[in-house]
Amino acid sequence: MLDEEQVEQTEQAEEAQPVEQEEEEQADLSRQDRDFEPTVESVVEAVLFASDEPLTAARLTKIVEADVKQVRRHIKNLNEKYQANNNAFRIEQIAGGFQMLTLSPYNHWLKKLLRVRSDTKLSAAAMETLAIIAYKQPVIRADIEAIRGVAAGEVIRSLCYKGLVKIIGRAEILGRPMLYGTTKKFLELFGLNTLKDLPKIEELKKPPA
């Protein structure tokens, strides 16, 4: 039979094993990190992963020190890898730049995780006004009110405050009223690359009952 000293030594050895194993695993990871050599493609991926806003091709080329053609090729390669691996994200063109985004089929679960910020919550009146500005821009307030049939001053001011609408000039008519248009933030919020990506009016019409 084992005496008390032998039992204690055995218990200490068993307790030390998980710690030693964990230290060995951490050492292996550290060696792998030291041996890892970043490629242009992995740098593009890291930069887009870390960015919370779309990055233009010009800005990406400056950061990763590669030309536009290379950057676009690496983005294409990365997207092909993501698709082959069935990843939940892709690199998309948004607001004139590139951004890493989750795919729309995952929206149901993401909505449970994320709370929509109050500064981007829009009322029905704001959405209607924003849609008119998006499709009719540059547009004056009087034309917006003529379409909606109600005053739109407060709603337009609210949209400007939220950064979704801005003054883009003045109309060459009597009184030279201000012209309104949408912003880059509008494109980002609705996942559009340019205004050309807006749905066609025909696509928005409800099908006949």
Short mmCIF file of C-alpha atoms in Angstrom, two decimals:
data_model
loop_
_atom_site.label_atom_id
_atom_site.label_comp_id
_atom_site.label_asym_id
_atom_site.label_seq_id
_atom_site.Cartn_x
_atom_site.Cartn_y
_atom_site.Cartn_z
CA MET A 1 0.00 0.00 0.00
CA LEU A 2 1.08 3.58 -0.61
CA ASP A 3 2.06 5.61 2.43
CA GLU A 4 0.69 9.12 3.00
CA GLU A 5 3.73 10.81 1.45
CA GLN A 6 3.43 8.76 -1.76
CA VAL A 7 -0.30 9.49 -1.99
CA GLU A 8 0.35 13.21 -1.60
CA GLN A 9 3.05 13.14 -4.29
CA THR A 10 0.71 11.27 -6.65
CA GLU A 11 -2.08 13.82 -6.10
CA GLN A 12 0.30 16.73 -6.68
CA ALA A 13 1.53 15.13 -9.92
CA GLU A 14 -2.05 14.65 -11.15
CA GLU A 15 -2.91 18.28 -10.33
CA ALA A 16 0.19 19.51 -12.15
CA GLN A 17 -0.59 17.61 -15.38
CA PRO A 18 -3.46 19.87 -16.64
CA VAL A 19 -1.41 22.99 -15.84
CA GLU A 20 1.63 21.64 -17.68
CA GLN A 21 -0.54 20.61 -20.64
CA GLU A 22 -2.12 24.08 -20.80
CA GLU A 23 1.32 25.73 -20.66
CA GLU A 24 2.53 23.48 -23.49
CA GLU A 25 -0.51 24.36 -25.63
CA GLN A 26 0.04 28.08 -25.02
CA ALA A 27 3.70 27.69 -25.93
CA ASP A 28 2.69 25.93 -29.17
CA LEU A 29 0.31 28.77 -30.04
CA SER A 30 3.01 31.34 -29.32
CA ARG A 31 5.42 29.50 -31.62
CA GLN A 32 2.75 29.39 -34.34
CA ASP A 33 2.15 33.14 -33.97
CA ARG A 34 5.89 33.82 -34.27
CA ASP A 35 6.18 31.57 -37.32
CA PHE A 36 3.11 33.08 -39.05
CA GLU A 37 3.98 35.39 -41.93
CA PRO A 38 1.11 37.73 -42.94
CA THR A 39 0.30 37.85 -46.65
CA VAL A 40 -1.27 40.76 -48.52
CA GLU A 41 -4.52 38.79 -48.60
CA SER A 42 -4.52 38.15 -44.85
CA VAL A 43 -3.74 41.84 -44.23
CA VAL A 44 -6.70 42.87 -46.40
CA GLU A 45 -8.88 40.48 -44.42
CA ALA A 46 -7.60 41.75 -41.05
CA VAL A 47 -8.13 45.40 -41.96
CA LEU A 48 -11.68 44.83 -43.21
CA PHE A 49 -12.48 42.69 -40.18
CA ALA A 50 -11.32 45.44 -37.81
CA SER A 51 -13.02 48.33 -39.63
CA ASP A 52 -16.48 49.44 -38.50
CA GLU A 53 -17.09 51.37 -41.73
CA PRO A 54 -16.69 50.71 -45.47
CA LEU A 55 -13.16 51.27 -46.79
CA THR A 56 -12.65 52.53 -50.32
CA ALA A 57 -10.29 50.68 -52.66
CA ALA A 58 -7.96 53.70 -52.58
CA ARG A 59 -7.79 53.67 -48.79
CA LEU A 60 -7.24 49.91 -48.71
CA THR A 61 -4.37 50.15 -51.19
CA LYS A 62 -2.74 52.79 -49.02
CA ILE A 63 -3.08 50.69 -45.85
CA VAL A 64 -2.00 47.32 -47.25
CA GLU A 65 0.53 48.81 -49.70
CA ALA A 66 -0.81 47.06 -52.81
CA ASP A 67 -2.42 48.31 -56.01
CA VAL A 68 -6.18 48.40 -56.61
CA LYS A 69 -6.12 45.39 -58.94
CA GLN A 70 -4.37 43.28 -56.29
CA VAL A 71 -6.76 44.39 -53.55
CA ARG A 72 -9.81 43.52 -55.66
CA ARG A 73 -8.31 40.13 -56.56
CA HIS A 74 -7.65 39.33 -52.90
CA ILE A 75 -11.20 40.34 -51.94
CA LYS A 76 -12.54 38.05 -54.67
CA ASN A 77 -10.33 35.19 -53.41
CA LEU A 78 -11.44 35.74 -49.81
CA ASN A 79 -15.12 35.69 -50.79
CA GLU A 80 -14.59 32.45 -52.71
CA LYS A 81 -12.97 30.92 -49.61
CA TYR A 82 -15.81 32.14 -47.38
CA GLN A 83 -18.36 30.62 -49.73
CA ALA A 84 -16.48 27.32 -49.99
CA ASN A 85 -16.23 27.12 -46.18
CA ASN A 86 -19.90 28.08 -45.77
CA ASN A 87 -18.93 31.11 -43.65
CA ALA A 88 -21.65 33.42 -42.40
CA PHE A 89 -20.08 36.56 -43.87
CA ARG A 90 -18.82 38.10 -47.10
CA ILE A 91 -16.94 41.23 -48.15
CA GLU A 92 -19.53 43.47 -49.80
CA GLN A 93 -19.40 46.78 -51.67
CA ILE A 94 -21.22 49.34 -49.53
CA ALA A 95 -21.38 53.13 -49.95
CA GLY A 96 -18.50 53.14 -52.43
CA GLY A 97 -16.25 51.00 -50.25
CA PHE A 98 -15.73 47.45 -49.00
CA GLN A 99 -17.00 46.07 -45.70
CA MET A 100 -17.20 42.64 -44.08
CA LEU A 101 -20.86 41.85 -43.43
CA THR A 102 -22.88 38.89 -42.22
CA LEU A 103 -25.23 37.29 -44.75
CA SER A 104 -28.91 38.24 -44.66
CA PRO A 105 -30.16 34.71 -43.71
CA TYR A 106 -28.59 35.32 -40.28
CA ASN A 107 -30.57 38.51 -39.62
CA HIS A 108 -33.16 36.66 -37.54
CA TRP A 109 -30.53 35.68 -34.94
CA LEU A 110 -28.56 38.90 -35.13
CA LYS A 111 -31.67 40.92 -34.30
CA LYS A 112 -31.86 39.01 -31.02
CA LEU A 113 -28.30 40.06 -30.25
CA LEU A 114 -28.24 43.61 -31.49
CA ARG A 115 -30.42 46.48 -30.44
CA VAL A 116 -31.10 49.04 -33.13
CA ARG A 117 -29.63 52.34 -32.01
CA SER A 118 -32.21 54.99 -31.26
CA ASP A 119 -30.60 57.47 -33.65
CA THR A 120 -31.37 55.22 -36.61
CA LYS A 121 -34.93 54.31 -35.62
CA LEU A 122 -37.28 55.88 -38.11
CA SER A 123 -41.00 56.55 -37.88
CA ALA A 124 -43.35 55.78 -40.76
CA ALA A 125 -43.41 59.49 -41.66
CA ALA A 126 -39.60 59.65 -41.64
CA MET A 127 -39.30 56.53 -43.81
CA GLU A 128 -41.81 57.94 -46.29
CA THR A 129 -40.01 61.29 -46.45
CA LEU A 130 -36.62 59.59 -46.76
CA ALA A 131 -37.91 57.44 -49.63
CA ILE A 132 -39.16 60.53 -51.49
CA ILE A 133 -35.80 62.27 -51.05
CA ALA A 134 -33.87 59.15 -52.09
CA TYR A 135 -35.82 58.70 -55.32
CA LYS A 136 -36.46 62.35 -56.22
CA GLN A 137 -33.17 64.00 -55.18
CA PRO A 138 -32.22 66.72 -55.55
CA VAL A 139 -35.63 67.78 -54.26
CA ILE A 140 -37.04 70.85 -52.51
CA ARG A 141 -39.22 70.76 -49.41
CA ALA A 142 -42.31 72.00 -51.30
CA ASP A 143 -42.16 69.01 -53.66
CA ILE A 144 -41.80 66.59 -50.73
CA GLU A 145 -44.83 68.14 -49.03
CA ALA A 146 -46.81 68.06 -52.29
CA ILE A 147 -46.20 64.30 -52.57
CA ARG A 148 -46.89 63.54 -48.90
CA GLY A 149 -49.77 65.99 -48.55
CA VAL A 150 -48.55 67.22 -45.16
CA ALA A 151 -45.87 69.54 -43.77
CA ALA A 152 -42.44 67.93 -43.78
CA GLY A 153 -40.19 70.52 -42.14
CA GLU A 154 -39.77 68.74 -38.79
CA VAL A 155 -39.25 65.34 -40.39
CA ILE A 156 -36.60 66.70 -42.77
CA ARG A 157 -34.79 68.39 -39.86
CA SER A 158 -34.85 65.10 -37.95
CA LEU A 159 -33.41 63.21 -40.94
CA CYS A 160 -30.67 65.84 -41.28
CA TYR A 161 -29.90 65.52 -37.56
CA LYS A 162 -29.59 61.73 -37.92
CA GLY A 163 -27.14 62.26 -40.78
CA LEU A 164 -29.32 60.54 -43.40
CA VAL A 165 -30.22 63.68 -45.37
CA LYS A 166 -28.24 66.82 -46.17
CA ILE A 167 -28.61 70.11 -48.04
CA ILE A 168 -26.90 69.72 -51.40
CA GLY A 169 -27.60 73.11 -52.94
CA ARG A 170 -30.32 75.58 -53.86
CA ALA A 171 -32.89 75.38 -56.63
CA GLU A 172 -32.68 77.97 -59.41
CA ILE A 173 -36.28 79.11 -58.91
CA LEU A 174 -38.01 81.97 -57.10
CA GLY A 175 -36.77 82.18 -53.52
CA ARG A 176 -33.96 79.69 -54.25
CA PRO A 177 -35.23 77.02 -51.83
CA MET A 178 -32.81 74.43 -50.47
CA LEU A 179 -32.32 71.13 -52.26
CA TYR A 180 -32.12 67.94 -50.23
CA GLY A 181 -30.36 64.66 -50.94
CA THR A 182 -29.26 61.54 -49.09
CA THR A 183 -25.88 60.96 -47.45
CA LYS A 184 -23.24 58.24 -47.33
CA LYS A 185 -24.72 57.17 -43.98
CA PHE A 186 -28.02 56.52 -45.78
CA LEU A 187 -26.23 54.11 -48.14
CA GLU A 188 -24.53 52.36 -45.21
CA LEU A 189 -27.76 52.05 -43.22
CA PHE A 190 -29.65 50.42 -46.09
CA GLY A 191 -26.74 48.33 -47.38
CA LEU A 192 -26.41 50.09 -50.74
CA ASN A 193 -23.24 50.71 -52.71
CA THR A 194 -24.66 53.59 -54.78
CA LEU A 195 -28.08 55.14 -55.36
CA LYS A 196 -28.33 53.02 -58.50
CA ASP A 197 -28.80 50.04 -56.18
CA LEU A 198 -32.13 51.40 -54.92
CA PRO A 199 -35.02 49.06 -55.78
CA LYS A 200 -36.91 50.09 -58.90
CA ILE A 201 -40.26 51.76 -58.23
CA GLU A 202 -41.99 48.88 -60.01
CA GLU A 203 -40.42 46.42 -57.57
CA LEU A 204 -41.91 48.31 -54.63
CA LYS A 205 -45.47 48.25 -55.93
CA LYS A 206 -47.71 45.76 -54.18
CA PRO A 207 -48.95 42.92 -56.40
CA PRO A 208 -52.65 43.05 -57.21
CA ALA A 209 -54.86 41.24 -54.69
#
